[in-house]
Amino acid sequence: MDEVSLVHILLANLTLLAGACLQGVAGYGIGTFSAPLLFLISPLFVPAPLVLNAVLLTVFMLFRYHESLQIREVRFAIGGGALGTVFAGLTLLILSPKGFELIFGVLILTGVLLSIGGLRPRLNARNSVLAGVASTYMGTITAVGGPPIALIYQNEKGPLVRANMSAFFLVASFFSVAALFASGYLGTRELNLFALTFPGVLGGFWLSGKLVHRLPVEGLRPVILGIAAVAGAAALARGLLTLQL
């Protein structure tokens, strides 16, 4: 790979290991934690290589928590996700590389604000559809689709959250892969980067099985969101700077 160095690959794997571990424990996190850091390591790692890694992780998650899955509750979010994918694909078709950096930073910060905004929407059909649209739109462009869908599951029990959100993320990730391919953001280079970084996801998922009942997720939440906010602000500043050059 000419565009990234061995150091970049190692840092990306460590970032994905941490993000996958968080998602294995809390039900989401690989996007919120990993995407902004990967962007700062190299923009080439997002969105497609990270989305492909998210597909792999959600397959493992569903296998682990399939007994808690309630597909009737997640079908509305999946329907909204299909619509969000169309919007995201159209956005990517008209974005320039400089514009991508700008919207990436904006959407990362939007995800952080949604996570800390204190919103507590009910888990119902309407909110599920809206969350599905927002989550898949954000997830396709930035690989950070967790915050909108997490809002409607914040009052539910752990196994249900992990199972239903994994089911949604799996379908939404396939939607996102289709949109990225159609818009030219998924090709041989992105597949190669995925092949070089998926070991981090495997390690993080394995580690989450050891820590799922020990890791203080709520205590780590401010740290995770703080990292995402700083990295998102840096991406936004980078996008604004490149627009001026």
Short mmCIF file of C-alpha atoms in Angstrom, two decimals:
data_model
loop_
_atom_site.label_atom_id
_atom_site.label_comp_id
_atom_site.label_asym_id
_atom_site.label_seq_id
_atom_site.Cartn_x
_atom_site.Cartn_y
_atom_site.Cartn_z
CA MET A 1 0.00 0.00 0.00
CA ASP A 2 1.66 3.23 -1.19
CA GLU A 3 -0.72 5.58 0.60
CA VAL A 4 -0.35 4.27 4.15
CA SER A 5 2.65 3.12 6.14
CA LEU A 6 3.13 0.17 8.48
CA VAL A 7 2.77 2.58 11.41
CA HIS A 8 -0.61 3.68 10.03
CA ILE A 9 -1.73 0.05 9.77
CA LEU A 10 -0.64 -0.73 13.33
CA LEU A 11 -2.36 2.36 14.74
CA ALA A 12 -5.52 1.54 12.79
CA ASN A 13 -5.58 -2.00 14.19
CA LEU A 14 -5.17 -0.73 17.75
CA THR A 15 -7.96 1.79 17.22
CA LEU A 16 -10.27 -0.88 15.81
CA LEU A 17 -9.39 -3.25 18.65
CA ALA A 18 -10.54 -0.67 21.20
CA GLY A 19 -13.66 0.24 19.22
CA ALA A 20 -14.67 -3.39 18.65
CA CYS A 21 -14.20 -4.15 22.33
CA LEU A 22 -16.46 -1.25 23.27
CA GLN A 23 -19.13 -2.37 20.82
CA GLY A 24 -18.94 -5.93 22.09
CA VAL A 25 -19.62 -4.66 25.61
CA ALA A 26 -22.10 -1.82 25.02
CA GLY A 27 -23.74 -2.72 21.69
CA TYR A 28 -22.21 0.17 19.75
CA GLY A 29 -18.98 2.12 19.79
CA ILE A 30 -16.75 1.03 16.92
CA GLY A 31 -17.93 3.96 14.83
CA THR A 32 -18.13 6.66 17.49
CA PHE A 33 -14.72 5.81 18.90
CA SER A 34 -12.80 4.54 15.89
CA ALA A 35 -13.99 6.63 12.93
CA PRO A 36 -12.66 10.05 13.98
CA LEU A 37 -9.35 8.57 15.13
CA LEU A 38 -8.95 6.56 11.93
CA PHE A 39 -9.65 9.69 9.92
CA LEU A 40 -6.81 11.46 11.70
CA ILE A 41 -4.48 8.48 11.17
CA SER A 42 -5.38 8.51 7.46
CA PRO A 43 -8.64 9.51 5.73
CA LEU A 44 -8.25 6.39 3.57
CA PHE A 45 -9.46 4.24 6.48
CA VAL A 46 -12.95 5.78 6.35
CA PRO A 47 -15.67 5.21 5.49
CA ALA A 48 -15.47 1.98 3.44
CA PRO A 49 -12.76 -0.02 5.30
CA LEU A 50 -14.39 0.78 8.63
CA VAL A 51 -17.88 -0.07 7.36
CA LEU A 52 -16.57 -3.45 6.14
CA ASN A 53 -15.03 -4.08 9.55
CA ALA A 54 -18.36 -3.14 11.14
CA VAL A 55 -20.10 -5.79 9.01
CA LEU A 56 -17.67 -8.40 10.31
CA LEU A 57 -18.13 -7.30 13.91
CA THR A 58 -21.93 -7.27 13.80
CA VAL A 59 -21.98 -10.83 12.42
CA PHE A 60 -19.98 -11.92 15.48
CA MET A 61 -22.23 -9.86 17.76
CA LEU A 62 -25.42 -11.42 16.40
CA PHE A 63 -23.98 -14.90 16.82
CA ARG A 64 -23.17 -14.14 20.46
CA TYR A 65 -26.51 -12.47 21.36
CA HIS A 66 -28.98 -14.05 18.90
CA GLU A 67 -31.18 -15.47 21.67
CA SER A 68 -32.09 -11.92 22.81
CA LEU A 69 -33.01 -10.68 19.31
CA GLN A 70 -36.54 -9.26 18.86
CA ILE A 71 -36.76 -8.63 15.14
CA ARG A 72 -40.28 -7.12 15.32
CA GLU A 73 -38.88 -4.16 17.24
CA VAL A 74 -36.02 -3.49 14.83
CA ARG A 75 -37.81 -3.84 11.48
CA PHE A 76 -38.96 -0.20 11.43
CA ALA A 77 -35.42 1.06 11.94
CA ILE A 78 -34.24 -1.18 9.09
CA GLY A 79 -36.92 0.33 6.83
CA GLY A 80 -35.73 3.82 7.72
CA GLY A 81 -32.18 2.70 7.08
CA ALA A 82 -32.99 1.94 3.45
CA LEU A 83 -34.15 5.53 2.97
CA GLY A 84 -31.10 6.91 4.76
CA THR A 85 -28.86 4.94 2.42
CA VAL A 86 -30.40 6.60 -0.64
CA PHE A 87 -29.80 10.07 0.85
CA ALA A 88 -26.22 9.15 1.76
CA GLY A 89 -25.46 7.76 -1.69
CA LEU A 90 -26.73 10.94 -3.35
CA THR A 91 -24.64 13.03 -0.96
CA LEU A 92 -21.47 11.07 -1.75
CA LEU A 93 -22.05 11.40 -5.49
CA ILE A 94 -21.94 15.20 -5.32
CA LEU A 95 -19.22 15.60 -2.66
CA SER A 96 -15.69 16.60 -3.57
CA PRO A 97 -12.79 15.23 -1.46
CA LYS A 98 -12.59 18.60 0.31
CA GLY A 99 -16.32 18.59 0.91
CA PHE A 100 -16.12 15.07 2.32
CA GLU A 101 -13.66 16.18 5.00
CA LEU A 102 -15.98 19.02 5.96
CA ILE A 103 -19.18 16.98 6.20
CA PHE A 104 -17.28 14.19 7.99
CA GLY A 105 -16.32 16.58 10.79
CA VAL A 106 -19.84 18.02 11.00
CA LEU A 107 -21.49 14.60 11.24
CA ILE A 108 -19.00 13.35 13.85
CA LEU A 109 -19.78 16.35 16.06
CA THR A 110 -23.50 15.83 15.42
CA GLY A 111 -23.17 12.27 16.68
CA VAL A 112 -21.43 13.48 19.84
CA LEU A 113 -24.12 16.11 20.45
CA LEU A 114 -26.86 13.51 20.03
CA SER A 115 -25.12 11.32 22.58
CA ILE A 116 -24.85 14.04 25.23
CA GLY A 117 -27.98 16.03 24.41
CA GLY A 118 -30.21 14.36 26.99
CA LEU A 119 -32.83 13.26 24.45
CA ARG A 120 -34.85 10.24 25.59
CA PRO A 121 -37.18 9.27 22.70
CA ARG A 122 -39.47 6.30 23.20
CA LEU A 123 -38.88 3.02 21.40
CA ASN A 124 -41.77 3.08 18.92
CA ALA A 125 -42.32 2.72 15.17
CA ARG A 126 -42.03 6.41 14.25
CA ASN A 127 -38.89 7.03 16.28
CA SER A 128 -37.37 3.79 15.00
CA VAL A 129 -37.85 4.88 11.38
CA LEU A 130 -36.37 8.34 12.05
CA ALA A 131 -33.43 6.84 13.93
CA GLY A 132 -32.89 4.35 11.11
CA VAL A 133 -32.75 7.13 8.50
CA ALA A 134 -30.32 9.26 10.53
CA SER A 135 -28.17 6.33 11.63
CA THR A 136 -27.67 4.87 8.16
CA TYR A 137 -27.08 8.29 6.58
CA MET A 138 -24.39 9.09 9.12
CA GLY A 139 -23.03 5.55 9.09
CA THR A 140 -22.60 5.46 5.32
CA ILE A 141 -20.68 8.74 5.15
CA THR A 142 -18.69 8.53 8.38
CA ALA A 143 -19.14 4.94 9.68
CA VAL A 144 -20.60 6.55 12.84
CA GLY A 145 -24.20 5.38 12.86
CA GLY A 146 -24.51 4.48 16.52
CA PRO A 147 -25.78 7.65 18.26
CA PRO A 148 -29.22 8.00 16.59
CA ILE A 149 -30.21 4.36 17.00
CA ALA A 150 -28.69 4.18 20.49
CA LEU A 151 -31.01 6.99 21.64
CA ILE A 152 -34.12 4.85 21.25
CA TYR A 153 -32.55 1.86 23.02
CA GLN A 154 -31.01 3.72 25.97
CA ASN A 155 -33.71 2.54 28.40
CA GLU A 156 -33.69 -1.11 27.32
CA LYS A 157 -31.79 -4.03 28.86
CA GLY A 158 -28.25 -4.92 27.82
CA PRO A 159 -28.78 -8.22 25.91
CA LEU A 160 -31.74 -6.78 23.95
CA VAL A 161 -29.74 -3.66 23.10
CA ARG A 162 -26.74 -5.62 21.89
CA ALA A 163 -28.84 -8.08 19.85
CA ASN A 164 -31.27 -5.62 18.22
CA MET A 165 -28.66 -2.97 17.51
CA SER A 166 -26.39 -5.62 16.00
CA ALA A 167 -29.23 -6.76 13.73
CA PHE A 168 -29.85 -3.19 12.63
CA PHE A 169 -26.16 -2.43 12.11
CA LEU A 170 -25.70 -5.60 10.05
CA VAL A 171 -28.46 -4.72 7.60
CA ALA A 172 -27.54 -1.02 7.62
CA SER A 173 -23.90 -1.88 6.92
CA PHE A 174 -24.89 -3.86 3.83
CA PHE A 175 -26.98 -0.87 2.72
CA SER A 176 -23.95 1.34 3.29
CA VAL A 177 -21.61 -0.98 1.38
CA ALA A 178 -23.97 -0.85 -1.62
CA ALA A 179 -24.11 2.96 -1.48
CA LEU A 180 -20.33 3.28 -1.13
CA PHE A 181 -19.74 0.97 -4.08
CA ALA A 182 -22.28 2.78 -6.28
CA SER A 183 -20.78 6.17 -5.45
CA GLY A 184 -17.17 5.09 -6.09
CA TYR A 185 -16.01 5.06 -2.46
CA LEU A 186 -15.45 1.29 -2.34
CA GLY A 187 -12.84 -0.34 -4.57
CA THR A 188 -9.69 -2.45 -4.51
CA ARG A 189 -7.78 -0.03 -2.28
CA GLU A 190 -10.52 -0.07 0.37
CA LEU A 191 -10.74 -3.87 0.26
CA ASN A 192 -6.99 -4.10 0.79
CA LEU A 193 -7.18 -1.76 3.76
CA PHE A 194 -9.98 -3.87 5.23
CA ALA A 195 -7.83 -6.99 4.84
CA LEU A 196 -5.01 -5.25 6.70
CA THR A 197 -7.15 -4.02 9.60
CA PHE A 198 -9.71 -6.71 10.39
CA PRO A 199 -7.34 -8.46 12.85
CA GLY A 200 -7.93 -5.51 15.20
CA VAL A 201 -11.67 -6.18 15.12
CA LEU A 202 -11.16 -9.88 15.82
CA GLY A 203 -8.97 -9.06 18.81
CA GLY A 204 -11.41 -6.48 20.14
CA PHE A 205 -14.39 -8.82 19.88
CA TRP A 206 -12.51 -11.58 21.70
CA LEU A 207 -11.48 -9.13 24.42
CA SER A 208 -15.06 -7.89 24.85
CA GLY A 209 -16.15 -11.40 25.79
CA LYS A 210 -13.74 -11.24 28.73
CA LEU A 211 -14.80 -7.74 29.80
CA VAL A 212 -18.55 -7.61 29.07
CA HIS A 213 -19.46 -7.94 32.76
CA ARG A 214 -16.45 -6.05 34.11
CA LEU A 215 -15.98 -2.92 32.02
CA PRO A 216 -17.67 0.22 33.46
CA VAL A 217 -19.21 1.36 30.16
CA GLU A 218 -20.97 4.43 31.60
CA GLY A 219 -17.75 5.53 33.27
CA LEU A 220 -15.88 5.31 29.95
CA ARG A 221 -18.62 7.09 27.99
CA PRO A 222 -17.39 10.67 28.69
CA VAL A 223 -13.86 9.69 27.66
CA ILE A 224 -15.07 8.07 24.42
CA LEU A 225 -17.26 11.05 23.53
CA GLY A 226 -14.47 13.46 24.45
CA ILE A 227 -12.06 11.70 22.09
CA ALA A 228 -14.70 11.68 19.34
CA ALA A 229 -15.42 15.39 19.87
CA VAL A 230 -11.76 16.42 19.69
CA ALA A 231 -11.11 14.26 16.63
CA GLY A 232 -14.32 15.45 14.96
CA ALA A 233 -13.40 19.08 15.58
CA ALA A 234 -9.95 18.40 14.11
CA ALA A 235 -11.53 16.85 11.02
CA LEU A 236 -13.85 19.84 10.66
CA ALA A 237 -10.94 22.27 10.99
CA ARG A 238 -9.00 20.26 8.44
CA GLY A 239 -11.95 20.40 6.04
CA LEU A 240 -12.35 24.17 6.48
CA LEU A 241 -8.62 24.67 5.95
CA THR A 242 -8.54 22.65 2.73
CA LEU A 243 -11.51 24.62 1.37
CA GLN A 244 -9.51 27.80 1.78
CA LEU A 245 -6.40 26.48 0.01
#
